[in-house]
PDB file of C-alpha atoms in Angstrom:
ATOM      1  CA  UNK H  12     -37.518 -19.925 -36.699  1.00  0.00           C
ATOM      2  CA  UNK H  13     -35.748 -22.494 -35.331  1.00  0.00           C
ATOM      3  CA  UNK H  14     -32.924 -22.006 -37.515  1.00  0.00           C
ATOM      4  CA  UNK H  15     -33.009 -18.355 -36.912  1.00  0.00           C
ATOM      5  CA  UNK H  16     -33.205 -19.021 -33.230  1.00  0.00           C
ATOM      6  CA  UNK H  17     -30.090 -21.148 -33.479  1.00  0.00           C
ATOM      7  CA  UNK H  18     -28.346 -18.547 -35.824  1.00  0.00           C
ATOM      8  CA  UNK H  19     -28.969 -15.582 -32.688  1.00  0.00           C
ATOM      9  CA  UNK H  20     -27.713 -17.935 -30.085  1.00  0.00           C
ATOM     10  CA  UNK H  21     -24.587 -18.672 -31.878  1.00  0.00           C
ATOM     11  CA  UNK H  22     -23.848 -14.971 -32.721  1.00  0.00           C
ATOM     12  CA  UNK H  23     -24.455 -14.176 -28.808  1.00  0.00           C
ATOM     13  CA  UNK H  24     -21.906 -16.636 -27.989  1.00  0.00           C
ATOM     14  CA  UNK H  25     -19.601 -15.420 -30.379  1.00  0.00           C
ATOM     15  CA  UNK H  26     -20.517 -12.471 -28.301  1.00  0.00           C
ATOM     16  CA  UNK H  27     -20.055 -13.399 -25.203  1.00  0.00           C
ATOM     17  CA  UNK H  28     -16.554 -15.071 -25.857  1.00  0.00           C
ATOM     18  CA  UNK H  29     -14.394 -11.834 -24.878  1.00  0.00           C
ATOM     19  CA  UNK H  30     -16.580 -10.769 -22.124  1.00  0.00           C
ATOM     20  CA  UNK H  31     -16.714 -14.500 -20.438  1.00  0.00           C
ATOM     21  CA  UNK H  32     -12.323 -14.641 -20.586  1.00  0.00           C
ATOM     22  CA  UNK H  33     -11.994 -11.379 -19.575  1.00  0.00           C
ATOM     23  CA  UNK H  34     -14.406 -12.364 -16.268  1.00  0.00           C
ATOM     24  CA  UNK H  35     -12.786 -15.235 -15.782  1.00  0.00           C
ATOM     25  CA  UNK H  36      -8.960 -13.743 -16.025  1.00  0.00           C
ATOM     26  CA  UNK H  37      -8.537 -12.358 -12.851  1.00  0.00           C
ATOM     27  CA  UNK H  38      -8.502 -15.779 -10.963  1.00  0.00           C
ATOM     28  CA  UNK H  39      -6.053 -17.403 -13.673  1.00  0.00           C
ATOM     29  CA  UNK H  40      -2.928 -15.913 -11.848  1.00  0.00           C
ATOM     30  CA  UNK H  41      -3.810 -18.511  -8.628  1.00  0.00           C
ATOM     31  CA  UNK H  42      -4.838 -21.082 -11.031  1.00  0.00           C
ATOM     32  CA  UNK H  43      -1.103 -21.049 -11.978  1.00  0.00           C
ATOM     33  CA  UNK H  44       0.383 -24.896 -11.237  1.00  0.00           C
ATOM     34  CA  UNK H  45       3.186 -23.443  -9.893  1.00  0.00           C
ATOM     35  CA  UNK H  46       1.318 -22.783  -6.701  1.00  0.00           C
ATOM     36  CA  UNK H  47      -0.503 -26.227  -6.243  1.00  0.00           C
ATOM     37  CA  UNK H  48       0.707 -26.555  -3.266  1.00  0.00           C
ATOM     38  CA  UNK H  49       0.337 -23.890  -1.090  1.00  0.00           C
ATOM     39  CA  UNK H  50      -3.612 -23.285  -3.418  1.00  0.00           C
ATOM     40  CA  UNK H  51      -5.531 -23.459  -0.624  1.00  0.00           C
ATOM     41  CA  UNK H  52      -3.669 -20.637   1.085  1.00  0.00           C
ATOM     42  CA  UNK H  53      -3.851 -18.458  -1.711  1.00  0.00           C
ATOM     43  CA  UNK H  54      -8.015 -18.925  -2.013  1.00  0.00           C
ATOM     44  CA  UNK H  55      -8.543 -18.870   1.814  1.00  0.00           C
ATOM     45  CA  UNK H  56      -6.745 -15.044   1.338  1.00  0.00           C
ATOM     46  CA  UNK H  57      -8.620 -14.269  -1.418  1.00  0.00           C
ATOM     47  CA  UNK H  58     -11.722 -14.684  -0.496  1.00  0.00           C
ATOM     48  CA  UNK H  59     -11.025 -13.014   2.857  1.00  0.00           C
ATOM     49  CA  UNK H  60     -10.546 -10.431   0.820  1.00  0.00           C
ATOM     50  CA  UNK H  61     -13.557 -10.485  -0.996  1.00  0.00           C
ATOM     51  CA  UNK H  62     -15.440 -11.077   2.422  1.00  0.00           C
ATOM     52  CA  UNK H  63     -14.449  -8.225   3.997  1.00  0.00           C
ATOM     53  CA  UNK H  64     -14.593  -6.162   0.654  1.00  0.00           C
ATOM     54  CA  UNK H  65     -10.746  -5.490   0.627  1.00  0.00           C
ATOM     55  CA  UNK H  66      -8.979  -5.004  -2.605  1.00  0.00           C
ATOM     56  CA  UNK H  67      -8.429  -8.397  -4.102  1.00  0.00           C
ATOM     57  CA  UNK H  68      -6.468  -7.557  -7.056  1.00  0.00           C
ATOM     58  CA  UNK H  69      -3.615  -6.468  -4.520  1.00  0.00           C
ATOM     59  CA  UNK H  70      -3.029  -9.905  -3.418  1.00  0.00           C
ATOM     60  CA  UNK H  71      -3.090 -10.713  -7.161  1.00  0.00           C
ATOM     61  CA  UNK H  72      -0.868  -8.409  -7.924  1.00  0.00           C
ATOM     62  CA  UNK H  73       1.491  -9.981  -5.126  1.00  0.00           C
ATOM     63  CA  UNK H  74       0.869 -13.360  -6.342  1.00  0.00           C
ATOM     64  CA  UNK H  75       1.867 -12.055 -10.290  1.00  0.00           C
ATOM     65  CA  UNK H  76       4.733 -10.233  -9.089  1.00  0.00           C
ATOM     66  CA  UNK H  77       5.979 -13.454  -7.163  1.00  0.00           C
ATOM     67  CA  UNK H  78       5.270 -15.624 -10.319  1.00  0.00           C
ATOM     68  CA  UNK H  79       7.376 -13.483 -12.883  1.00  0.00           C
ATOM     69  CA  UNK H  80      10.303 -13.076 -10.467  1.00  0.00           C
ATOM     70  CA  UNK H  81      10.260 -16.954  -9.689  1.00  0.00           C
ATOM     71  CA  UNK H  82       9.905 -16.765  -5.973  1.00  0.00           C
ATOM     72  CA  UNK H  83       9.303 -20.069  -4.448  1.00  0.00           C
ATOM     73  CA  UNK H  84       5.259 -20.828  -3.950  1.00  0.00           C
ATOM     74  CA  UNK H  85       5.394 -20.793  -0.032  1.00  0.00           C
ATOM     75  CA  UNK H  86       7.260 -17.009   0.240  1.00  0.00           C
ATOM     76  CA  UNK H  87       4.443 -15.923  -2.651  1.00  0.00           C
ATOM     77  CA  UNK H  88       1.882 -17.511  -0.055  1.00  0.00           C
ATOM     78  CA  UNK H  89       3.402 -15.512   2.977  1.00  0.00           C
ATOM     79  CA  UNK H  90       3.603 -12.051   1.074  1.00  0.00           C
ATOM     80  CA  UNK H  91      -0.291 -12.494   0.049  1.00  0.00           C
ATOM     81  CA  UNK H  92      -0.737 -12.803   4.100  1.00  0.00           C
ATOM     82  CA  UNK H  93       0.901 -10.487   4.962  1.00  0.00           C
ATOM     83  CA  UNK H  94      -0.460  -7.683   2.462  1.00  0.00           C
ATOM     84  CA  UNK H  95      -4.007  -9.299   3.637  1.00  0.00           C
ATOM     85  CA  UNK H  96      -2.944  -8.571   7.178  1.00  0.00           C
ATOM     86  CA  UNK H  97      -1.415  -4.936   6.379  1.00  0.00           C
ATOM     87  CA  UNK H  98      -4.744  -4.654   4.562  1.00  0.00           C
ATOM     88  CA  UNK H  99      -7.117  -5.673   7.640  1.00  0.00           C
ATOM     89  CA  UNK H 100      -5.180  -3.429   9.893  1.00  0.00           C
ATOM     90  CA  UNK H 101      -5.306  -0.033   7.942  1.00  0.00           C
ATOM     91  CA  UNK H 102      -9.189  -0.820   7.187  1.00  0.00           C
ATOM     92  CA  UNK H 103      -9.752  -0.719  11.090  1.00  0.00           C
ATOM     93  CA  UNK H 104      -7.710   2.357  11.112  1.00  0.00           C
ATOM     94  CA  UNK H 105      -9.150   4.134   8.620  1.00  0.00           C
ATOM     95  CA  UNK H 106     -12.935   3.327   9.202  1.00  0.00           C
ATOM     96  CA  UNK H 107     -13.732   6.519  11.491  1.00  0.00           C
ATOM     97  CA  UNK H 108     -13.315   8.339   8.285  1.00  0.00           C
ATOM     98  CA  UNK H 109     -16.438   6.554   6.900  1.00  0.00           C
ATOM     99  CA  UNK H 110     -14.925   6.822   2.893  1.00  0.00           C
ATOM    100  CA  UNK H 111     -16.368   4.729   0.559  1.00  0.00           C
ATOM    101  CA  UNK H 112     -15.319   3.745  -2.829  1.00  0.00           C
ATOM    102  CA  UNK H 113     -11.751   5.218  -4.552  1.00  0.00           C
ATOM    103  CA  UNK H 114     -11.135   7.956  -1.549  1.00  0.00           C
ATOM    104  CA  UNK H 115     -11.620   4.582   0.932  1.00  0.00           C
ATOM    105  CA  UNK H 116      -9.328   2.786  -1.789  1.00  0.00           C
ATOM    106  CA  UNK H 117      -6.533   5.600  -1.897  1.00  0.00           C
ATOM    107  CA  UNK H 118      -6.356   6.432   2.235  1.00  0.00           C
ATOM    108  CA  UNK H 119      -6.134   2.563   2.468  1.00  0.00           C
ATOM    109  CA  UNK H 120      -3.446   2.338   0.060  1.00  0.00           C
ATOM    110  CA  UNK H 121      -1.309   4.792   1.153  1.00  0.00           C
ATOM    111  CA  UNK H 122      -2.036   3.084   5.146  1.00  0.00           C
ATOM    112  CA  UNK H 123      -0.509  -0.643   3.204  1.00  0.00           C
ATOM    113  CA  UNK H 124       2.351   1.605   2.065  1.00  0.00           C
ATOM    114  CA  UNK H 125       3.444   3.248   5.107  1.00  0.00           C
ATOM    115  CA  UNK H 126       2.826  -0.184   6.999  1.00  0.00           C
ATOM    116  CA  UNK H 127       5.058  -1.427   4.323  1.00  0.00           C
ATOM    117  CA  UNK H 128       7.530   0.774   4.461  1.00  0.00           C
ATOM    118  CA  UNK H 129       8.213  -0.344   7.914  1.00  0.00           C
ATOM    119  CA  UNK H 130       6.324   1.695   9.848  1.00  0.00           C
ATOM    120  CA  UNK H 131       4.677   0.331  13.284  1.00  0.00           C
ATOM    121  CA  UNK H 132       1.221  -0.050  12.953  1.00  0.00           C
ATOM    122  CA  UNK H 133       0.386   1.651  16.502  1.00  0.00           C
ATOM    123  CA  UNK H 134       2.607   5.129  14.931  1.00  0.00           C
ATOM    124  CA  UNK H 135       0.825   4.561  12.053  1.00  0.00           C
ATOM    125  CA  UNK H 136      -2.509   4.422  14.276  1.00  0.00           C
ATOM    126  CA  UNK H 137      -1.412   7.712  16.129  1.00  0.00           C
ATOM    127  CA  UNK H 138      -0.294   9.658  12.716  1.00  0.00           C
ATOM    128  CA  UNK H 139      -4.166   9.440  11.547  1.00  0.00           C
ATOM    129  CA  UNK H 140      -5.677   9.916  15.099  1.00  0.00           C
ATOM    130  CA  UNK H 141      -3.611  13.609  15.145  1.00  0.00           C
ATOM    131  CA  UNK H 142      -4.379  14.436  11.509  1.00  0.00           C
ATOM    132  CA  UNK H 143      -8.343  14.259  12.505  1.00  0.00           C
ATOM    133  CA  UNK H 144      -8.246  15.822  15.812  1.00  0.00           C
ATOM    134  CA  UNK H 145      -6.203  18.321  14.029  1.00  0.00           C
ATOM    135  CA  UNK H 146      -9.480  18.784  11.578  1.00  0.00           C
ATOM    136  CA  UNK H 147      -7.444  17.224   8.907  1.00  0.00           C
ATOM    137  CA  UNK H 148      -9.469  15.035   5.990  1.00  0.00           C
ATOM    138  CA  UNK H 149      -8.628  11.976   4.521  1.00  0.00           C
ATOM    139  CA  UNK H 150      -6.862  13.802   1.651  1.00  0.00           C
ATOM    140  CA  UNK H 151      -4.478  15.348   4.943  1.00  0.00           C
ATOM    141  CA  UNK H 152      -3.814  11.873   6.476  1.00  0.00           C
ATOM    142  CA  UNK H 153      -3.103  10.242   2.866  1.00  0.00           C
ATOM    143  CA  UNK H 154      -0.330  12.735   2.586  1.00  0.00           C
ATOM    144  CA  UNK H 155       1.037  12.070   5.401  1.00  0.00           C
ATOM    145  CA  UNK H 156       0.988   8.503   5.436  1.00  0.00           C
ATOM    146  CA  UNK H 157       2.670   8.947   1.218  1.00  0.00           C
ATOM    147  CA  UNK H 158       5.725  10.648   3.369  1.00  0.00           C
ATOM    148  CA  UNK H 159       5.943   8.178   5.551  1.00  0.00           C
ATOM    149  CA  UNK H 160       6.340   5.252   2.978  1.00  0.00           C
ATOM    150  CA  UNK H 161       8.090   7.306   0.913  1.00  0.00           C
ATOM    151  CA  UNK H 162      10.844   7.949   3.703  1.00  0.00           C
ATOM    152  CA  UNK H 163      10.486   4.610   4.334  1.00  0.00           C
ATOM    153  CA  UNK H 164      11.664   3.905   0.723  1.00  0.00           C
ATOM    154  CA  UNK H 165      14.472   6.256   1.120  1.00  0.00           C
ATOM    155  CA  UNK H 166      16.349   4.363   3.268  1.00  0.00           C
ATOM    156  CA  UNK H 167      14.657   5.384   6.949  1.00  0.00           C
ATOM    157  CA  UNK H 168      13.456   3.169   9.427  1.00  0.00           C
ATOM    158  CA  UNK H 169      10.005   3.285   9.444  1.00  0.00           C
ATOM    159  CA  UNK H 170       9.377   3.962  12.970  1.00  0.00           C
ATOM    160  CA  UNK H 171      11.888   6.962  12.278  1.00  0.00           C
ATOM    161  CA  UNK H 172       8.991   7.919   9.205  1.00  0.00           C
ATOM    162  CA  UNK H 173       6.477   7.962  10.868  1.00  0.00           C
ATOM    163  CA  UNK H 174       7.759   9.349  14.093  1.00  0.00           C
ATOM    164  CA  UNK H 175       9.100  12.830  11.773  1.00  0.00           C
ATOM    165  CA  UNK H 176       6.212  12.744  10.174  1.00  0.00           C
ATOM    166  CA  UNK H 177       3.910  13.087  13.255  1.00  0.00           C
ATOM    167  CA  UNK H 178       6.239  15.821  14.900  1.00  0.00           C
ATOM    168  CA  UNK H 179       6.074  17.938  11.875  1.00  0.00           C
ATOM    169  CA  UNK H 180       2.324  17.613  11.490  1.00  0.00           C
ATOM    170  CA  UNK H 181       1.837  19.172  15.284  1.00  0.00           C
ATOM    171  CA  UNK H 182       4.063  22.079  14.417  1.00  0.00           C
ATOM    172  CA  UNK H 183       2.824  23.113  10.979  1.00  0.00           C
ATOM    173  CA  UNK H 184       0.126  20.547   9.384  1.00  0.00           C
ATOM    174  CA  UNK H 185       0.599  19.397   6.003  1.00  0.00           C
ATOM    175  CA  UNK H 186       3.002  22.084   5.107  1.00  0.00           C
ATOM    176  CA  UNK H 187       5.530  21.130   7.326  1.00  0.00           C
ATOM    177  CA  UNK H 188       5.328  17.534   6.687  1.00  0.00           C
ATOM    178  CA  UNK H 189       6.154  18.742   2.855  1.00  0.00           C
ATOM    179  CA  UNK H 190       9.119  20.682   3.485  1.00  0.00           C
ATOM    180  CA  UNK H 191      10.523  17.842   6.153  1.00  0.00           C
ATOM    181  CA  UNK H 192      10.346  15.213   2.990  1.00  0.00           C
ATOM    182  CA  UNK H 193      12.046  17.944   0.696  1.00  0.00           C
ATOM    183  CA  UNK H 194      15.025  18.520   3.469  1.00  0.00           C
ATOM    184  CA  UNK H 195      14.397  14.601   4.379  1.00  0.00           C
ATOM    185  CA  UNK H 196      16.039  14.343   0.607  1.00  0.00           C
ATOM    186  CA  UNK H 197      19.429  16.321   1.515  1.00  0.00           C
ATOM    187  CA  UNK H 198      20.295  13.430   4.516  1.00  0.00           C
ATOM    188  CA  UNK H 199      23.792  12.013   4.000  1.00  0.00           C
ATOM    189  CA  UNK H 200      24.806   8.957   5.752  1.00  0.00           C
ATOM    190  CA  UNK H 201      27.731  10.799   8.023  1.00  0.00           C
ATOM    191  CA  UNK H 202      24.849  13.088   9.590  1.00  0.00           C
ATOM    192  CA  UNK H 203      25.929  13.136  13.415  1.00  0.00           C
ATOM    193  CA  UNK H 204      24.182  10.113  14.935  1.00  0.00           C
ATOM    194  CA  UNK H 205      22.763   8.631  11.610  1.00  0.00           C
ATOM    195  CA  UNK H 206      20.247   9.448   9.546  1.00  0.00           C
ATOM    196  CA  UNK H 207      17.155   8.587  11.364  1.00  0.00           C
ATOM    197  CA  UNK H 208      18.549  10.594  14.290  1.00  0.00           C
ATOM    198  CA  UNK H 209      18.396  13.485  11.512  1.00  0.00           C
ATOM    199  CA  UNK H 210      14.831  12.787  10.416  1.00  0.00           C
ATOM    200  CA  UNK H 211      14.052  13.326  13.716  1.00  0.00           C
ATOM    201  CA  UNK H 212      15.869  16.673  14.359  1.00  0.00           C
ATOM    202  CA  UNK H 213      13.992  18.005  11.306  1.00  0.00           C
ATOM    203  CA  UNK H 214      10.603  16.609  12.191  1.00  0.00           C
ATOM    204  CA  UNK H 215      11.054  18.705  15.729  1.00  0.00           C
ATOM    205  CA  UNK H 216      11.883  21.301  13.516  1.00  0.00           C
ATOM    206  CA  UNK H 217      15.735  21.568  14.277  1.00  0.00           C
ATOM    207  CA  UNK H 218      18.527  20.917  11.622  1.00  0.00           C
ATOM    208  CA  UNK H 219      20.485  18.196  10.622  1.00  0.00           C
ATOM    209  CA  UNK H 220      23.410  17.653   8.765  1.00  0.00           C
ATOM    210  CA  UNK H 221      22.167  17.850   5.718  1.00  0.00           C
ATOM    211  CA  UNK H 222      23.753  18.273   2.130  1.00  0.00           C
ATOM    212  CA  UNK H 223      24.566  16.065  -1.636  1.00  0.00           C
ATOM    213  CA  UNK H 224      24.272  12.538  -0.730  1.00  0.00           C
ATOM    214  CA  UNK H 225      20.879  11.454  -0.141  1.00  0.00           C
ATOM    215  CA  UNK H 226      20.510   7.430  -0.111  1.00  0.00           C
ATOM    216  CA  UNK H 227      18.798   5.597  -3.235  1.00  0.00           C
ATOM    217  CA  UNK H 228      15.771   4.335  -1.941  1.00  0.00           C
ATOM    218  CA  UNK H 229      14.895   0.200  -1.318  1.00  0.00           C
ATOM    219  CA  UNK H 230      12.309  -2.415  -1.784  1.00  0.00           C
ATOM    220  CA  UNK H 231      10.830  -3.228   2.171  1.00  0.00           C
ATOM    221  CA  UNK H 232       8.306  -6.357   1.320  1.00  0.00           C
ATOM    222  CA  UNK H 233       8.928  -9.771  -0.604  1.00  0.00           C
ATOM    223  CA  UNK H 234       8.316 -10.306  -3.159  1.00  0.00           C
ATOM    224  CA  UNK H 235       8.268  -6.522  -3.700  1.00  0.00           C
ATOM    225  CA  UNK H 236       7.978  -4.103  -5.838  1.00  0.00           C
ATOM    226  CA  UNK H 237       7.080  -0.392  -5.693  1.00  0.00           C
ATOM    227  CA  UNK H 238       3.894   1.273  -5.111  1.00  0.00           C
ATOM    228  CA  UNK H 239       2.303   4.442  -5.564  1.00  0.00           C
ATOM    229  CA  UNK H 240       1.593   5.245  -2.145  1.00  0.00           C
ATOM    230  CA  UNK H 241      -2.111   5.608  -2.039  1.00  0.00           C
ATOM    231  CA  UNK H 242      -2.083   8.488  -5.453  1.00  0.00           C
ATOM    232  CA  UNK H 243      -3.677   6.287  -7.673  1.00  0.00           C
ATOM    233  CA  UNK H 244      -5.240   3.893  -5.877  1.00  0.00           C
ATOM    234  CA  UNK H 245      -3.513   0.901  -6.965  1.00  0.00           C
ATOM    235  CA  UNK H 246      -2.170  -2.504  -5.787  1.00  0.00           C
ATOM    236  CA  UNK H 247       0.130  -2.527  -2.603  1.00  0.00           C
ATOM    237  CA  UNK H 248       4.159  -3.576  -2.531  1.00  0.00           C
TER     238      UNK H 248
END
């Protein structure tokens, strides 16, 4: 029996090996030797996310992204703290929807991406509140925020993006927001008064100087990267 018990114990350890390695994998990125000087900051941010039930993996994604690009450790720590701040702000703004699980992550992600695109927090909050007062659900709010983030990636200012989406939603709800996103693709660099002014005009339902020549999108965060704007619930930029 003792021999059998030892054999079973060895088998259990072998089988547990991959699971144990998998369980430790998420913590390996912040343990990188290149981050030694900022590890207390990273540990504090990750612990705060854990306690506040915010997606820790979004912070780890930011760390991994910075390491892969050779970004200096202090800048990585700063970017992680910025993402944590945006998650906290977004969590407070979407709390009235009382979401859980994947639905909460999707809306949280869309709000974080809108903030990352440069939209002011007060503008994002007003947009979410407006959608709510118009009877919109979390999915409607997410679509509006996704549009804000996508407009930011196309080179519009975050303020113009959130204001134009809010105006479009006031005029015609989600359908007007979708039309705004479609027509904004054609706003040219030489639009009278600038592209932001043309975008705001489209939000109000006023035709702008549009046509070919839409600008290429841009990254907004350092270390940056494109997000999926809440469509799959992944990590933020």
